[in-house]
mmCIF file of C-alpha atoms in Angstrom:
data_model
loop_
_atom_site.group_PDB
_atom_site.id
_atom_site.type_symbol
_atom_site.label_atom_id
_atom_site.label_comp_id
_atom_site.label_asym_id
_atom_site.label_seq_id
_atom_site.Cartn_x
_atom_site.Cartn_y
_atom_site.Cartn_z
ATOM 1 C CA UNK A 5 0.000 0.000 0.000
ATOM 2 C CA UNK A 6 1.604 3.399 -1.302
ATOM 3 C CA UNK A 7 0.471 6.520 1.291
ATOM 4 C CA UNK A 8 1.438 9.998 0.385
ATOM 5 C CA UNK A 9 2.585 12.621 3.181
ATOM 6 C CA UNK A 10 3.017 15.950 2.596
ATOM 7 C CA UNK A 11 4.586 16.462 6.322
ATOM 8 C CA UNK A 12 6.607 14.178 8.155
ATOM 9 C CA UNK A 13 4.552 12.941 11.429
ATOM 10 C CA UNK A 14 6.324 13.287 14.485
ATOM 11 C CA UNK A 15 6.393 11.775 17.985
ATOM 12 C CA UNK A 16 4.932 15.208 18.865
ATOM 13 C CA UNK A 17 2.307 14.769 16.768
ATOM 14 C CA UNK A 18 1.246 11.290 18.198
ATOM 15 C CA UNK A 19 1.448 11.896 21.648
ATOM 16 C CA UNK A 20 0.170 15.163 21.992
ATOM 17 C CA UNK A 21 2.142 18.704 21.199
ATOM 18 C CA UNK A 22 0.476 18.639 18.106
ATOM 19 C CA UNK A 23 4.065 20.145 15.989
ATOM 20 C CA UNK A 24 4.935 19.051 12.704
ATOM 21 C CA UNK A 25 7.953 19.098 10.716
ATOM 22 C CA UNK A 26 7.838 20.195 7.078
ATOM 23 C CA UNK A 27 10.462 20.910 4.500
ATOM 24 C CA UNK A 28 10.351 24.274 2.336
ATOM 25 C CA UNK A 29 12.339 23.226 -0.384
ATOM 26 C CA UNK A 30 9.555 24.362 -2.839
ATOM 27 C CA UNK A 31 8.161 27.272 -1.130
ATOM 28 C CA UNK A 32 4.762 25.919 0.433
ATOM 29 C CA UNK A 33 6.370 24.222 3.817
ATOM 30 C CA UNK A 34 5.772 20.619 2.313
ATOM 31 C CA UNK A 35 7.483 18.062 1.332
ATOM 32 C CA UNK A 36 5.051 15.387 -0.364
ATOM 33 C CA UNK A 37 6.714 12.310 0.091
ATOM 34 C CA UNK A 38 5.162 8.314 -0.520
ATOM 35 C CA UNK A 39 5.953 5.483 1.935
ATOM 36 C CA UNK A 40 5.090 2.249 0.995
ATOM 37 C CA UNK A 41 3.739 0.053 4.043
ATOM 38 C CA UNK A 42 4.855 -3.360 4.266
ATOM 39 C CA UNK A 43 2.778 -4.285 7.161
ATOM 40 C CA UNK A 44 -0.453 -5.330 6.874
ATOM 41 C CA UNK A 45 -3.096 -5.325 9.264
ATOM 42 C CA UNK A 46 -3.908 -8.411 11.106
ATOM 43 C CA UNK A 47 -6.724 -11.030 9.796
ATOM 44 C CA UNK A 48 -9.936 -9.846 12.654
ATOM 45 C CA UNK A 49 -8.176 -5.937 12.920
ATOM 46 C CA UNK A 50 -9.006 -2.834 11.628
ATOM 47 C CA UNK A 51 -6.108 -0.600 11.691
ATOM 48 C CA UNK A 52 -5.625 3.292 11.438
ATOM 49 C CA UNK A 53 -2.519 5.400 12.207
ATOM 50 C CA UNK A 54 -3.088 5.503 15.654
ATOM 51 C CA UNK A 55 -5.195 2.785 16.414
ATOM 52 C CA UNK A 56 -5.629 -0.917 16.048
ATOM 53 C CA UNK A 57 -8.681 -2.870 17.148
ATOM 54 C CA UNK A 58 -8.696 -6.233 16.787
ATOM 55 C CA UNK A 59 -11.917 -8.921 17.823
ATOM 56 C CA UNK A 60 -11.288 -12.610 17.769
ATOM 57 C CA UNK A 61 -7.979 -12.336 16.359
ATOM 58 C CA UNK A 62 -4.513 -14.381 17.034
ATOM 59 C CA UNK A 63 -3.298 -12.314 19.551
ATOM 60 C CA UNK A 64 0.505 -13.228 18.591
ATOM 61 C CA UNK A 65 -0.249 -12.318 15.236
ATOM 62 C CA UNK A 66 -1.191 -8.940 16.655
ATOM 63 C CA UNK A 67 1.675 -8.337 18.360
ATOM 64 C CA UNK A 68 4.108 -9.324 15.545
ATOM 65 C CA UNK A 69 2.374 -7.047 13.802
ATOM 66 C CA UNK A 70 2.222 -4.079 15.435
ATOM 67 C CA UNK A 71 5.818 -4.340 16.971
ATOM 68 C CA UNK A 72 7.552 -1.641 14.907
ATOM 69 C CA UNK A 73 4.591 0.513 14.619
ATOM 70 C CA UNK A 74 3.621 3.810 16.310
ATOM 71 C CA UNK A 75 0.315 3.874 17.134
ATOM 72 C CA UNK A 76 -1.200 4.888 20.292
ATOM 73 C CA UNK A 77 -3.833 2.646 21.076
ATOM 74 C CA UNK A 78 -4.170 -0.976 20.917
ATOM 75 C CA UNK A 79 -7.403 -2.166 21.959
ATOM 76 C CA UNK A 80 -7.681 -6.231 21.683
ATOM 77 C CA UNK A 81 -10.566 -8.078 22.710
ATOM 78 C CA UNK A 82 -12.769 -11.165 23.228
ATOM 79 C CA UNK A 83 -9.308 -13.307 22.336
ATOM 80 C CA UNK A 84 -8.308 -15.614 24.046
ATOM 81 C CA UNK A 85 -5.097 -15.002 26.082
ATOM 82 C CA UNK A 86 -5.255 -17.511 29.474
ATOM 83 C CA UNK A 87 -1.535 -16.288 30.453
ATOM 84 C CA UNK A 88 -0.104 -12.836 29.308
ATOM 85 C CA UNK A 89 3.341 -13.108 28.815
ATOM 86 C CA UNK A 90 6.211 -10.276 28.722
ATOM 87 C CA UNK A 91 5.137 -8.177 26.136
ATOM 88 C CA UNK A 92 8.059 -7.403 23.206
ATOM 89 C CA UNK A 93 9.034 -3.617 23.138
ATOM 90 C CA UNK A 94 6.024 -1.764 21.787
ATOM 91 C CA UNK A 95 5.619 2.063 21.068
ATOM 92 C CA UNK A 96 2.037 2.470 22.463
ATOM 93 C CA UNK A 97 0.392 4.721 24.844
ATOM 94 C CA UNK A 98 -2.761 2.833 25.456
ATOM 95 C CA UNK A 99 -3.718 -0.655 25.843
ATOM 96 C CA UNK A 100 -6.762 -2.681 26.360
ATOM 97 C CA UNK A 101 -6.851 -6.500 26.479
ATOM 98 C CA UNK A 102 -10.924 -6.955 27.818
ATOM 99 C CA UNK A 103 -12.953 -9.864 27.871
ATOM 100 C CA UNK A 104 -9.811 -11.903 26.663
ATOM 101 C CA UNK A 105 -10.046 -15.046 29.408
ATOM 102 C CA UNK A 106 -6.749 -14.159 30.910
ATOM 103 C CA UNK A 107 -6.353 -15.660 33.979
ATOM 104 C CA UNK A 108 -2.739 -14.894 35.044
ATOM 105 C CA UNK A 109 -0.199 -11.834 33.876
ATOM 106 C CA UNK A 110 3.542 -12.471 33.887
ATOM 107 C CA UNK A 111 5.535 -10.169 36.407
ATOM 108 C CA UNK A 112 6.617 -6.919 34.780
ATOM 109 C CA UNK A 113 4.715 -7.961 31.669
ATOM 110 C CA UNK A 114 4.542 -4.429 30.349
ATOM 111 C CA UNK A 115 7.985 -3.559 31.183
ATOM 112 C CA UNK A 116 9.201 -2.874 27.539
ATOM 113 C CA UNK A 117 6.860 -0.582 26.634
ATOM 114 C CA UNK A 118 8.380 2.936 27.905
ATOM 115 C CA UNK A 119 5.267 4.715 26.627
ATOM 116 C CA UNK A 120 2.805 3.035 27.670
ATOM 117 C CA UNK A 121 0.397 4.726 30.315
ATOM 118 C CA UNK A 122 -2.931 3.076 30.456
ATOM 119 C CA UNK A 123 -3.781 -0.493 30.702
ATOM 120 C CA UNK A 124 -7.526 -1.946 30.187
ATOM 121 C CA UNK A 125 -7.980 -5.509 31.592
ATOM 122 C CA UNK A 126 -11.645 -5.264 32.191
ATOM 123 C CA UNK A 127 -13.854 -8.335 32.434
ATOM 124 C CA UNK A 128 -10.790 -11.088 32.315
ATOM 125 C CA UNK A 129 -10.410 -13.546 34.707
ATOM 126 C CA UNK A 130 -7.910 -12.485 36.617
ATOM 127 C CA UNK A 131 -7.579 -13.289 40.363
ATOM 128 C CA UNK A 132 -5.000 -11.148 41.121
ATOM 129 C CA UNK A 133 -2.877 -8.679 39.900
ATOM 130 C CA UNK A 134 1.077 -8.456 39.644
ATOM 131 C CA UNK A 135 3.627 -5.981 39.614
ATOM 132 C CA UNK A 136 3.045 -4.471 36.076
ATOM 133 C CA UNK A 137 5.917 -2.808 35.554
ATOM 134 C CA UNK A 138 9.682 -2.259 37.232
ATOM 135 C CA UNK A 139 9.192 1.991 37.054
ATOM 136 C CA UNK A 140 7.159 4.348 36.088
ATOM 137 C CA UNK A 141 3.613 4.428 37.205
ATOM 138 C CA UNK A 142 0.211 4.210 34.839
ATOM 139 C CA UNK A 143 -1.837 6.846 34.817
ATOM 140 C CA UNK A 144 -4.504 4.725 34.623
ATOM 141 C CA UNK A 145 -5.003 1.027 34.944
ATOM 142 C CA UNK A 146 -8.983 -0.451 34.977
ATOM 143 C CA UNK A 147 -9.675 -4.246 35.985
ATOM 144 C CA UNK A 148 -12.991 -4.019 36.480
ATOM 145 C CA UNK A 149 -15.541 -7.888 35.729
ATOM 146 C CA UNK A 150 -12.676 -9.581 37.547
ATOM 147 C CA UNK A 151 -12.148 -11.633 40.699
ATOM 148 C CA UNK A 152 -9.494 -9.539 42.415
#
């Protein structure tokens, strides 16, 4: 799939200053330029630039797939997950695994994932609830429809 920019998107502009950077080289601050995206989105997904939502899919094909993406919200659920391991570096702000049977959560499981500052594990099956993360705190973090 070909997509044509005329500004380069920024980390700013994902997470929230809202600048761009644009080249003047012909006089109108842009710089058209075409990527061509290798990755496609995941059988059960829809995907946008900053969001993937994904229902029934294979949640390792998921994470494969998103892996060296940028988007800011990954929202995955009614898949079935039973034990969430450590999750791979990721470059996400938001995540949501709901109604996805998990039942236990590795230690530190979202450790690698040094953006990352709201977790959704609504209506799993957990029974408790481990140490997340070795520093920095979520802003938010829901587990509601469990059995903590």
């Amino acid at each position: 799939m070909k997509v044509v920019l005329d500004r380069i998107p920024t980390l700013e502009d994902r997470f929230g200053t809202g600048a761009s950077r644009t080249n003047d080289r012909n006089g109108t601050g842009k710089l058209p330029m075409e990527v061509t995206i290798n990755a496609a989105c995941p059988v059960n997904c829809t995907c946008s630039s900053y969001d993937v939502v994904c229902i029934g899919a294979d949640f390792n094909e998921v994470i494969a797939s998103i892996n060296d993406l940028m988007v800011e919200k990954v929202i995955i659920r009614e898949t079935v997950i039973r034990h969430l391991k450590k999750l791979p570096a990721l470059y996400v702000i938001s995540i949501e695994l709901s109604n996805c049977l998990i039942e236990t959560i590795e230690e530190y499981a979202f450790d690698d994932i040094p953006l990352l500052f709201e977790i959704n594990l609504d209506y799993n099956l957990l029974t408790e609830i481990p140490k997340l993360r070795k520093r920095n705190a979520f802003s938010k973090i829901s587990a509601k429809g469990n059995m903590v």
